[in-house]
Amino acid sequence: KEVTMAIVGATGAVGQEMMKVLAERDFKIDELICLADPREEGTQLKFKDEVITVQKVTEEAFRKADIALFAVGTEISKELAPIAVKNNCVVIDNSYAFRLEEGVPLVVPEVNAEDIKSHKGIIANPNCSTIIMTVAINPIHKEYGLKRVVVSTYQAVSGAGKAGIDELDEHIKAYMKGEEMKPSVFQYPIAFNLIPHIDVFVEHDYTREEMKMVWETRKIMHLLDLKIAATAVRVPVYRSHSESINLETYKPVTPEGVREVLSRAPGVIVQDNPQEKLYPMPLYTSHKDEVFVGRIRKDISTENGIAMWVVADQIRKGAATNAVQIAEIVVKDNLY
Ligand code: 2RA
């Protein structure tokens, strides 16, 4: 069945990736409406063999659209999503605005696709680092029962959009010329540096980026008392987030068992052979949709523990592809 699809924020890094993924997956669309900030009005965007002119957001556009993928900031989503819902347009929102709201499903299709049917107009796309982690740890939870998670993330600069990519470029050039690196997107120079600060600081001196992994994972996996702690770090990598994850399970667990479980898990590719120097790296996982897992080994600091290394393209599976997969289910199950 063909639908009318809108993308709000079509000219941004995630919006552009959504268009690419929709085309690649041959999503059945009779009309694609590209919406963006009025300053972008008139921009021409390529979609399959068409050229689509960007429009500013109007209520009329939401009246026409069956589904709207939102790839804008939290404040804009808060303002526009209710208008879309009022016009019977189902919203799949990539921002933080509604993720923790009662009655808004927060969905990673490989983990909790069944939650989509309970939507009341808005379905939230989790934060990229949460999506990447839950795809990898959910199969292990199903087999061994998850007791505790400790995760450190190594987040690419494109998590902050095109501006993040440009800042890394500028800082590398400045560093090579011996000039001062002037931060604007990030708190400090990002070239040849690591910044343990993404988003703002909230309770217990954690950042909101770190607490998103706690709050969102518990909601997605329906594990409201899962013990989880995170450290989120910005690293001078263009694309793909990496995560070092330590897991404690209730049942006895082995690396061989985890490798076997993950090798048949949806959306996961195991790349794990230390003797062959085989493990995932962001330089090689970008522009792919799978979550890559390697360095699977016993966590030697505890009884039933596993350590592993997880890498995925945070613009694709971490945002655009996850949102399009949700839209595919909404259409397939006629939930719009
Ligand atoms: C980041 N996860 O990496 C956040 C938003 N994409 O900046």
mmCIF file of C-alpha atoms and ligand atoms in Angstrom:
data_model
loop_
_atom_site.group_PDB
_atom_site.id
_atom_site.type_symbol
_atom_site.label_atom_id
_atom_site.label_comp_id
_atom_site.label_asym_id
_atom_site.label_seq_id
_atom_site.Cartn_x
_atom_site.Cartn_y
_atom_site.Cartn_z
ATOM 1 C CA LYS A 1 0.000 0.000 0.000
ATOM 2 C CA GLU A 2 1.494 3.391 -0.913
ATOM 3 C CA VAL A 3 1.526 6.171 1.666
ATOM 4 C CA THR A 4 2.137 9.912 1.743
ATOM 5 C CA MET A 5 5.275 10.422 3.845
ATOM 6 C CA ALA A 6 6.615 13.669 5.284
ATOM 7 C CA ILE A 7 10.122 14.244 6.610
ATOM 8 C CA VAL A 8 10.455 17.158 9.032
ATOM 9 C CA GLY A 9 14.079 18.318 8.988
ATOM 10 C CA ALA A 10 14.726 16.794 5.548
ATOM 11 C CA THR A 11 17.863 18.874 4.919
ATOM 12 C CA GLY A 12 19.724 17.791 8.094
ATOM 13 C CA ALA A 13 22.170 14.868 8.437
ATOM 14 C CA VAL A 14 19.517 12.457 9.777
ATOM 15 C CA GLY A 15 16.771 13.732 7.454
ATOM 16 C CA GLN A 16 18.997 13.209 4.438
ATOM 17 C CA GLU A 17 19.864 9.696 5.648
ATOM 18 C CA MET A 18 16.139 8.938 6.080
ATOM 19 C CA MET A 19 15.549 9.822 2.405
ATOM 20 C CA LYS A 20 18.453 7.583 1.386
ATOM 21 C CA VAL A 21 17.167 4.656 3.476
ATOM 22 C CA LEU A 22 13.569 5.081 2.222
ATOM 23 C CA ALA A 23 14.875 4.879 -1.357
ATOM 24 C CA GLU A 24 17.226 1.947 -0.664
ATOM 25 C CA ARG A 25 14.436 -0.065 1.008
ATOM 26 C CA ASP A 26 12.019 0.879 -1.775
ATOM 27 C CA PHE A 27 9.466 2.094 0.777
ATOM 28 C CA LYS A 28 6.093 2.326 -1.057
ATOM 29 C CA ILE A 29 5.497 6.095 -1.134
ATOM 30 C CA ASP A 30 3.034 7.824 -3.448
ATOM 31 C CA GLU A 31 4.282 11.267 -2.339
ATOM 32 C CA LEU A 32 7.265 12.386 -0.239
ATOM 33 C CA ILE A 33 6.870 15.844 1.362
ATOM 34 C CA CYS A 34 10.191 17.381 2.453
ATOM 35 C CA LEU A 35 9.754 19.933 5.248
ATOM 36 C CA ALA A 36 12.386 22.129 6.875
ATOM 37 C CA ASP A 37 13.107 25.509 8.417
ATOM 38 C CA PRO A 38 11.657 28.369 6.255
ATOM 39 C CA ARG A 39 15.224 29.432 5.436
ATOM 40 C CA GLU A 40 15.654 26.122 3.575
ATOM 41 C CA GLU A 41 12.444 26.634 1.543
ATOM 42 C CA GLY A 42 13.074 26.012 -2.172
ATOM 43 C CA THR A 43 16.070 23.721 -1.626
ATOM 44 C CA GLN A 44 15.985 20.914 -4.207
ATOM 45 C CA LEU A 45 16.475 17.405 -2.830
ATOM 46 C CA LYS A 46 16.992 14.248 -4.873
ATOM 47 C CA PHE A 47 14.769 11.255 -4.051
ATOM 48 C CA LYS A 48 15.038 8.158 -6.311
ATOM 49 C CA ASP A 49 14.616 9.626 -9.838
ATOM 50 C CA GLU A 50 12.701 12.688 -8.600
ATOM 51 C CA VAL A 51 13.721 16.152 -7.409
ATOM 52 C CA ILE A 52 11.675 17.358 -4.432
ATOM 53 C CA THR A 53 11.435 21.020 -3.440
ATOM 54 C CA VAL A 54 11.697 21.655 0.293
ATOM 55 C CA GLN A 55 8.662 23.386 1.827
ATOM 56 C CA LYS A 56 8.288 25.139 5.149
ATOM 57 C CA VAL A 57 6.172 23.279 7.711
ATOM 58 C CA THR A 58 2.412 23.822 7.349
ATOM 59 C CA GLU A 59 -0.646 22.176 8.884
ATOM 60 C CA GLU A 60 -1.740 21.370 5.308
ATOM 61 C CA ALA A 61 1.370 19.215 4.852
ATOM 62 C CA PHE A 62 0.460 17.155 7.933
ATOM 63 C CA ARG A 63 -3.159 16.888 6.707
ATOM 64 C CA LYS A 64 -1.852 15.284 3.496
ATOM 65 C CA ALA A 65 0.746 13.013 5.108
ATOM 66 C CA ASP A 66 -0.078 9.595 6.583
ATOM 67 C CA ILE A 67 3.247 9.355 8.437
ATOM 68 C CA ALA A 68 5.847 12.011 9.346
ATOM 69 C CA LEU A 69 9.447 11.185 10.236
ATOM 70 C CA PHE A 70 10.773 13.922 12.518
ATOM 71 C CA ALA A 71 14.512 14.634 12.388
ATOM 72 C CA VAL A 72 14.638 17.928 14.267
ATOM 73 C CA GLY A 73 15.556 19.163 17.746
ATOM 74 C CA THR A 74 13.525 18.426 20.857
ATOM 75 C CA GLU A 75 11.887 21.872 21.086
ATOM 76 C CA ILE A 76 10.700 21.808 17.448
ATOM 77 C CA SER A 77 9.347 18.283 17.885
ATOM 78 C CA LYS A 78 7.476 19.346 21.020
ATOM 79 C CA GLU A 79 5.863 22.188 19.030
ATOM 80 C CA LEU A 80 5.082 20.401 15.750
ATOM 81 C CA ALA A 81 4.348 16.747 16.633
ATOM 82 C CA PRO A 82 0.994 17.522 18.336
ATOM 83 C CA ILE A 83 -0.084 19.498 15.224
ATOM 84 C CA ALA A 84 0.731 16.496 13.029
ATOM 85 C CA VAL A 85 -1.158 14.127 15.355
ATOM 86 C CA LYS A 86 -4.155 16.477 15.370
ATOM 87 C CA ASN A 87 -4.173 16.130 11.565
ATOM 88 C CA ASN A 88 -4.169 12.302 11.750
ATOM 89 C CA CYS A 89 -0.540 12.030 10.762
ATOM 90 C CA VAL A 90 1.440 9.398 12.705
ATOM 91 C CA VAL A 91 4.697 10.850 14.015
ATOM 92 C CA ILE A 92 7.946 8.869 14.324
ATOM 93 C CA ASP A 93 10.129 11.278 16.275
ATOM 94 C CA ASN A 94 13.923 11.047 16.487
ATOM 95 C CA SER A 95 14.214 13.712 19.191
ATOM 96 C CA TYR A 96 14.249 13.334 22.970
ATOM 97 C CA ALA A 97 10.880 15.149 23.304
ATOM 98 C CA PHE A 98 8.482 12.224 23.908
ATOM 99 C CA ARG A 99 10.776 9.235 24.526
ATOM 100 C CA LEU A 100 9.962 8.810 28.210
ATOM 101 C CA GLU A 101 6.330 9.940 27.994
ATOM 102 C CA GLU A 102 3.642 7.520 29.196
ATOM 103 C CA GLY A 103 1.661 6.213 26.207
ATOM 104 C CA VAL A 104 4.467 6.921 23.707
ATOM 105 C CA PRO A 105 6.148 3.679 22.578
ATOM 106 C CA LEU A 106 9.955 3.938 22.499
ATOM 107 C CA VAL A 107 10.957 1.356 19.907
ATOM 108 C CA VAL A 108 13.889 -0.619 18.562
ATOM 109 C CA PRO A 109 12.173 -3.029 16.116
ATOM 110 C CA GLU A 110 14.587 -5.901 16.869
ATOM 111 C CA VAL A 111 13.766 -5.556 20.587
ATOM 112 C CA ASN A 112 10.185 -4.373 21.142
ATOM 113 C CA ALA A 113 8.324 -4.017 17.820
ATOM 114 C CA GLU A 114 5.166 -5.246 19.578
ATOM 115 C CA ASP A 115 5.009 -1.916 21.475
ATOM 116 C CA ILE A 116 4.271 -0.007 18.246
ATOM 117 C CA LYS A 117 0.602 -1.044 18.145
ATOM 118 C CA SER A 118 -0.084 0.812 21.411
ATOM 119 C CA HIS A 119 0.845 4.207 19.926
ATOM 120 C CA LYS A 120 -1.551 7.133 20.267
ATOM 121 C CA GLY A 121 -0.131 9.133 17.371
ATOM 122 C CA ILE A 122 3.539 9.410 18.354
ATOM 123 C CA ILE A 123 6.237 6.707 18.312
ATOM 124 C CA ALA A 124 9.654 7.732 19.663
ATOM 125 C CA ASN A 125 12.990 6.731 18.149
ATOM 126 C CA PRO A 126 15.517 6.126 20.982
ATOM 127 C CA ASN A 127 18.864 7.899 21.258
ATOM 128 C CA CYS A 128 21.473 6.465 18.885
ATOM 129 C CA SER A 129 23.748 5.052 21.600
ATOM 130 C CA THR A 130 20.734 3.388 23.262
ATOM 131 C CA ILE A 131 19.585 1.764 19.985
ATOM 132 C CA ILE A 132 23.065 0.402 19.315
ATOM 133 C CA MET A 133 23.418 -1.047 22.816
ATOM 134 C CA THR A 134 19.935 -2.619 23.081
ATOM 135 C CA VAL A 135 20.252 -4.441 19.735
ATOM 136 C CA ALA A 136 23.384 -6.122 21.129
ATOM 137 C CA ILE A 137 22.353 -6.802 24.745
ATOM 138 C CA ASN A 138 18.708 -7.852 24.248
ATOM 139 C CA PRO A 139 19.528 -11.307 22.774
ATOM 140 C CA ILE A 140 21.887 -11.895 25.717
ATOM 141 C CA HIS A 141 19.142 -10.857 28.145
ATOM 142 C CA LYS A 142 16.689 -13.291 26.544
ATOM 143 C CA GLU A 143 19.144 -16.185 26.945
ATOM 144 C CA TYR A 144 20.881 -15.433 30.251
ATOM 145 C CA GLY A 145 18.846 -12.754 32.078
ATOM 146 C CA LEU A 146 20.544 -9.355 32.477
ATOM 147 C CA LYS A 147 21.372 -8.209 35.987
ATOM 148 C CA ARG A 148 23.723 -5.253 35.438
ATOM 149 C CA VAL A 149 25.187 -3.224 32.562
ATOM 150 C CA VAL A 150 28.192 -0.899 32.577
ATOM 151 C CA VAL A 151 28.834 0.910 29.289
ATOM 152 C CA SER A 152 31.330 3.491 28.005
ATOM 153 C CA THR A 153 30.604 5.104 24.657
ATOM 154 C CA TYR A 154 32.975 6.590 22.057
ATOM 155 C CA GLN A 155 30.649 8.851 20.087
ATOM 156 C CA ALA A 156 31.407 10.197 16.594
ATOM 157 C CA VAL A 157 31.269 13.935 15.935
ATOM 158 C CA SER A 158 28.439 13.467 13.382
ATOM 159 C CA GLY A 159 26.214 12.755 16.388
ATOM 160 C CA ALA A 160 26.185 16.552 16.579
ATOM 161 C CA GLY A 161 25.181 16.756 12.887
ATOM 162 C CA LYS A 162 27.034 18.360 9.977
ATOM 163 C CA ALA A 163 28.292 21.083 12.344
ATOM 164 C CA GLY A 164 30.127 18.421 14.351
ATOM 165 C CA ILE A 165 31.812 17.041 11.236
ATOM 166 C CA ASP A 166 32.839 20.547 10.114
ATOM 167 C CA GLU A 167 34.286 21.325 13.561
ATOM 168 C CA LEU A 168 36.489 18.217 13.522
ATOM 169 C CA ASP A 169 37.723 19.195 10.029
ATOM 170 C CA GLU A 170 38.502 22.744 11.158
ATOM 171 C CA HIS A 171 40.273 21.628 14.332
ATOM 172 C CA ILE A 172 42.464 19.101 12.513
ATOM 173 C CA LYS A 173 43.495 21.781 9.993
ATOM 174 C CA ALA A 174 44.175 24.310 12.780
ATOM 175 C CA TYR A 175 46.197 21.782 14.775
ATOM 176 C CA MET A 176 48.322 20.866 11.747
ATOM 177 C CA LYS A 177 49.039 24.566 11.118
ATOM 178 C CA GLY A 178 49.850 25.148 14.787
ATOM 179 C CA GLU A 179 46.892 27.495 15.093
ATOM 180 C CA GLU A 180 44.396 27.714 17.966
ATOM 181 C CA MET A 181 41.432 25.271 17.726
ATOM 182 C CA LYS A 182 38.309 27.317 18.502
ATOM 183 C CA PRO A 183 35.472 25.092 19.866
ATOM 184 C CA SER A 184 31.835 26.082 19.187
ATOM 185 C CA VAL A 185 29.882 22.817 18.736
ATOM 186 C CA PHE A 186 31.839 20.956 21.410
ATOM 187 C CA GLN A 187 32.995 22.185 24.795
ATOM 188 C CA TYR A 188 36.700 21.906 23.894
ATOM 189 C CA PRO A 189 38.888 21.282 20.844
ATOM 190 C CA ILE A 190 37.957 17.841 19.527
ATOM 191 C CA ALA A 191 40.947 17.024 17.279
ATOM 192 C CA PHE A 192 43.345 14.630 19.071
ATOM 193 C CA ASN A 193 41.172 14.950 22.175
ATOM 194 C CA LEU A 194 38.400 13.098 24.051
ATOM 195 C CA ILE A 195 35.552 15.036 25.712
ATOM 196 C CA PRO A 196 33.644 13.225 28.513
ATOM 197 C CA HIS A 197 30.672 15.574 28.200
ATOM 198 C CA ILE A 198 27.737 15.135 25.779
ATOM 199 C CA ASP A 199 24.517 17.109 26.359
ATOM 200 C CA VAL A 200 24.070 18.626 29.865
ATOM 201 C CA PHE A 201 24.885 17.452 33.386
ATOM 202 C CA VAL A 202 21.925 16.113 35.386
ATOM 203 C CA GLU A 203 21.600 14.005 38.584
ATOM 204 C CA HIS A 204 24.620 12.443 40.359
ATOM 205 C CA ASP A 205 26.948 14.363 37.970
ATOM 206 C CA TYR A 206 25.956 12.166 35.032
ATOM 207 C CA THR A 207 25.249 13.775 31.662
ATOM 208 C CA ARG A 208 21.795 13.481 30.089
ATOM 209 C CA GLU A 209 23.404 11.493 27.249
ATOM 210 C CA GLU A 210 24.509 8.930 29.855
ATOM 211 C CA MET A 211 21.174 8.891 31.667
ATOM 212 C CA LYS A 212 19.316 8.452 28.351
ATOM 213 C CA MET A 213 21.015 5.058 28.125
ATOM 214 C CA VAL A 214 19.646 4.198 31.586
ATOM 215 C CA TRP A 215 16.106 5.579 31.254
ATOM 216 C CA GLU A 216 15.524 4.555 27.628
ATOM 217 C CA THR A 217 16.989 1.046 27.891
ATOM 218 C CA ARG A 218 14.754 0.255 30.868
ATOM 219 C CA LYS A 219 11.663 1.413 28.921
ATOM 220 C CA ILE A 220 12.538 -0.380 25.653
ATOM 221 C CA MET A 221 13.412 -3.699 27.323
ATOM 222 C CA HIS A 222 10.654 -3.414 29.976
ATOM 223 C CA LEU A 223 13.323 -3.915 32.657
ATOM 224 C CA LEU A 224 12.444 -1.044 34.998
ATOM 225 C CA ASP A 225 14.957 -2.058 37.662
ATOM 226 C CA LEU A 226 17.874 -3.031 35.402
ATOM 227 C CA LYS A 227 21.110 -1.892 37.031
ATOM 228 C CA ILE A 228 22.923 0.255 34.446
ATOM 229 C CA ALA A 229 25.613 2.960 34.487
ATOM 230 C CA ALA A 230 27.069 4.824 31.507
ATOM 231 C CA THR A 231 29.939 7.117 30.535
ATOM 232 C CA ALA A 232 29.452 8.966 27.240
ATOM 233 C CA VAL A 233 32.514 10.396 25.509
ATOM 234 C CA ARG A 234 32.875 12.462 22.323
ATOM 235 C CA VAL A 235 35.788 11.196 20.194
ATOM 236 C CA PRO A 236 37.476 12.539 17.025
ATOM 237 C CA VAL A 237 35.778 10.007 14.716
ATOM 238 C CA TYR A 238 33.510 11.187 11.888
ATOM 239 C CA ARG A 239 30.836 8.512 11.895
ATOM 240 C CA SER A 240 29.716 5.410 13.910
ATOM 241 C CA HIS A 241 29.493 5.182 17.675
ATOM 242 C CA SER A 242 31.484 2.561 19.551
ATOM 243 C CA GLU A 243 30.618 1.120 22.960
ATOM 244 C CA SER A 244 32.547 -0.928 25.514
ATOM 245 C CA ILE A 245 29.924 -2.960 27.423
ATOM 246 C CA ASN A 246 30.262 -5.103 30.532
ATOM 247 C CA LEU A 247 27.274 -7.310 31.413
ATOM 248 C CA GLU A 248 26.407 -9.329 34.495
ATOM 249 C CA THR A 249 23.832 -12.076 33.957
ATOM 250 C CA TYR A 250 21.722 -14.181 36.300
ATOM 251 C CA LYS A 251 22.533 -17.471 34.558
ATOM 252 C CA PRO A 252 26.070 -18.815 33.937
ATOM 253 C CA VAL A 253 27.344 -17.347 30.659
ATOM 254 C CA THR A 254 30.291 -18.058 28.330
ATOM 255 C CA PRO A 255 31.812 -16.108 25.406
ATOM 256 C CA GLU A 256 31.097 -19.076 23.104
ATOM 257 C CA GLY A 257 27.471 -19.065 24.189
ATOM 258 C CA VAL A 258 27.170 -15.306 23.633
ATOM 259 C CA ARG A 259 28.828 -15.571 20.222
ATOM 260 C CA GLU A 260 26.322 -18.265 19.245
ATOM 261 C CA VAL A 261 23.326 -16.262 20.532
ATOM 262 C CA LEU A 262 24.474 -13.080 18.783
ATOM 263 C CA SER A 263 25.298 -14.865 15.509
ATOM 264 C CA ARG A 264 21.589 -15.611 15.113
ATOM 265 C CA ALA A 265 20.300 -12.299 16.587
ATOM 266 C CA PRO A 266 18.365 -9.861 14.325
ATOM 267 C CA GLY A 267 20.378 -6.858 13.153
ATOM 268 C CA VAL A 268 23.686 -8.124 14.619
ATOM 269 C CA ILE A 269 26.928 -9.147 12.879
ATOM 270 C CA VAL A 270 29.574 -10.827 15.062
ATOM 271 C CA GLN A 271 33.152 -9.867 14.085
ATOM 272 C CA ASP A 272 35.200 -11.653 16.727
ATOM 273 C CA ASN A 273 38.527 -13.399 16.186
ATOM 274 C CA PRO A 274 41.426 -11.752 18.085
ATOM 275 C CA GLN A 275 44.038 -14.071 16.537
ATOM 276 C CA GLU A 276 42.927 -12.771 13.122
ATOM 277 C CA LYS A 277 42.732 -9.172 14.439
ATOM 278 C CA LEU A 278 38.992 -9.352 13.645
ATOM 279 C CA TYR A 279 36.885 -6.872 15.637
ATOM 280 C CA PRO A 280 34.522 -3.985 14.686
ATOM 281 C CA MET A 281 35.919 -0.479 14.069
ATOM 282 C CA PRO A 282 34.036 2.744 13.172
ATOM 283 C CA LEU A 283 36.079 3.311 10.022
ATOM 284 C CA TYR A 284 34.554 0.132 8.560
ATOM 285 C CA THR A 285 31.010 0.048 10.005
ATOM 286 C CA SER A 286 29.834 3.403 8.622
ATOM 287 C CA HIS A 287 27.001 3.444 6.054
ATOM 288 C CA LYS A 288 25.874 -0.004 7.214
ATOM 289 C CA ASP A 289 22.674 -0.900 9.112
ATOM 290 C CA GLU A 290 23.886 -3.719 11.329
ATOM 291 C CA VAL A 291 25.254 -3.554 14.879
ATOM 292 C CA PHE A 292 28.734 -5.118 14.891
ATOM 293 C CA VAL A 293 29.958 -7.005 17.990
ATOM 294 C CA GLY A 294 33.448 -8.271 18.829
ATOM 295 C CA ARG A 295 36.008 -8.657 21.656
ATOM 296 C CA ILE A 296 33.473 -10.984 23.321
ATOM 297 C CA ARG A 297 35.193 -12.371 26.398
ATOM 298 C CA LYS A 298 34.554 -13.365 30.010
ATOM 299 C CA ASP A 299 34.421 -10.354 32.358
ATOM 300 C CA ILE A 300 37.116 -11.726 34.701
ATOM 301 C CA SER A 301 36.107 -9.327 37.478
ATOM 302 C CA THR A 302 32.867 -11.133 38.293
ATOM 303 C CA GLU A 303 31.070 -14.529 38.473
ATOM 304 C CA ASN A 304 28.632 -14.467 35.495
ATOM 305 C CA GLY A 305 30.097 -11.643 33.397
ATOM 306 C CA ILE A 306 30.731 -10.810 29.747
ATOM 307 C CA ALA A 307 32.704 -7.923 28.206
ATOM 308 C CA MET A 308 32.230 -6.938 24.583
ATOM 309 C CA TRP A 309 32.826 -4.174 22.036
ATOM 310 C CA VAL A 310 29.945 -2.874 19.919
ATOM 311 C CA VAL A 311 30.090 -0.511 16.903
ATOM 312 C CA ALA A 312 27.375 0.804 14.581
ATOM 313 C CA ASP A 313 26.598 3.700 12.271
ATOM 314 C CA GLN A 314 24.681 6.050 14.547
ATOM 315 C CA ILE A 315 23.138 8.016 11.676
ATOM 316 C CA ARG A 316 21.747 4.873 10.067
ATOM 317 C CA LYS A 317 20.798 2.181 12.602
ATOM 318 C CA GLY A 318 21.197 4.774 15.359
ATOM 319 C CA ALA A 319 18.556 7.046 13.819
ATOM 320 C CA ALA A 320 17.379 6.936 10.176
ATOM 321 C CA THR A 321 17.118 3.182 9.562
ATOM 322 C CA ASN A 322 15.541 2.535 12.963
ATOM 323 C CA ALA A 323 12.863 5.173 12.211
ATOM 324 C CA VAL A 324 12.186 3.760 8.727
ATOM 325 C CA GLN A 325 11.927 0.214 10.148
ATOM 326 C CA ILE A 326 9.288 1.519 12.572
ATOM 327 C CA ALA A 327 7.439 3.174 9.660
ATOM 328 C CA GLU A 328 7.515 -0.134 7.725
ATOM 329 C CA ILE A 329 5.778 -1.864 10.635
ATOM 330 C CA VAL A 330 3.240 0.972 10.987
ATOM 331 C CA VAL A 331 2.279 0.507 7.307
ATOM 332 C CA LYS A 332 2.466 -3.325 7.282
ATOM 333 C CA ASP A 333 0.203 -3.599 10.334
ATOM 334 C CA ASN A 334 -2.018 -0.715 9.186
ATOM 335 C CA LEU A 335 -1.306 1.270 12.365
ATOM 336 C CA TYR A 336 -1.920 4.716 10.838
HETATM 337 C C1 2RA B 1 25.134 12.625 19.937
HETATM 338 N N1 2RA B 1 23.606 10.885 20.653
HETATM 339 O O1 2RA B 1 25.887 11.716 19.607
HETATM 340 C C2 2RA B 1 23.749 12.321 20.445
HETATM 341 C C3 2RA B 1 22.694 12.824 19.514
HETATM 342 N N2 2RA B 1 22.746 12.186 18.268
HETATM 343 O O2 2RA B 1 25.418 13.830 19.872
#
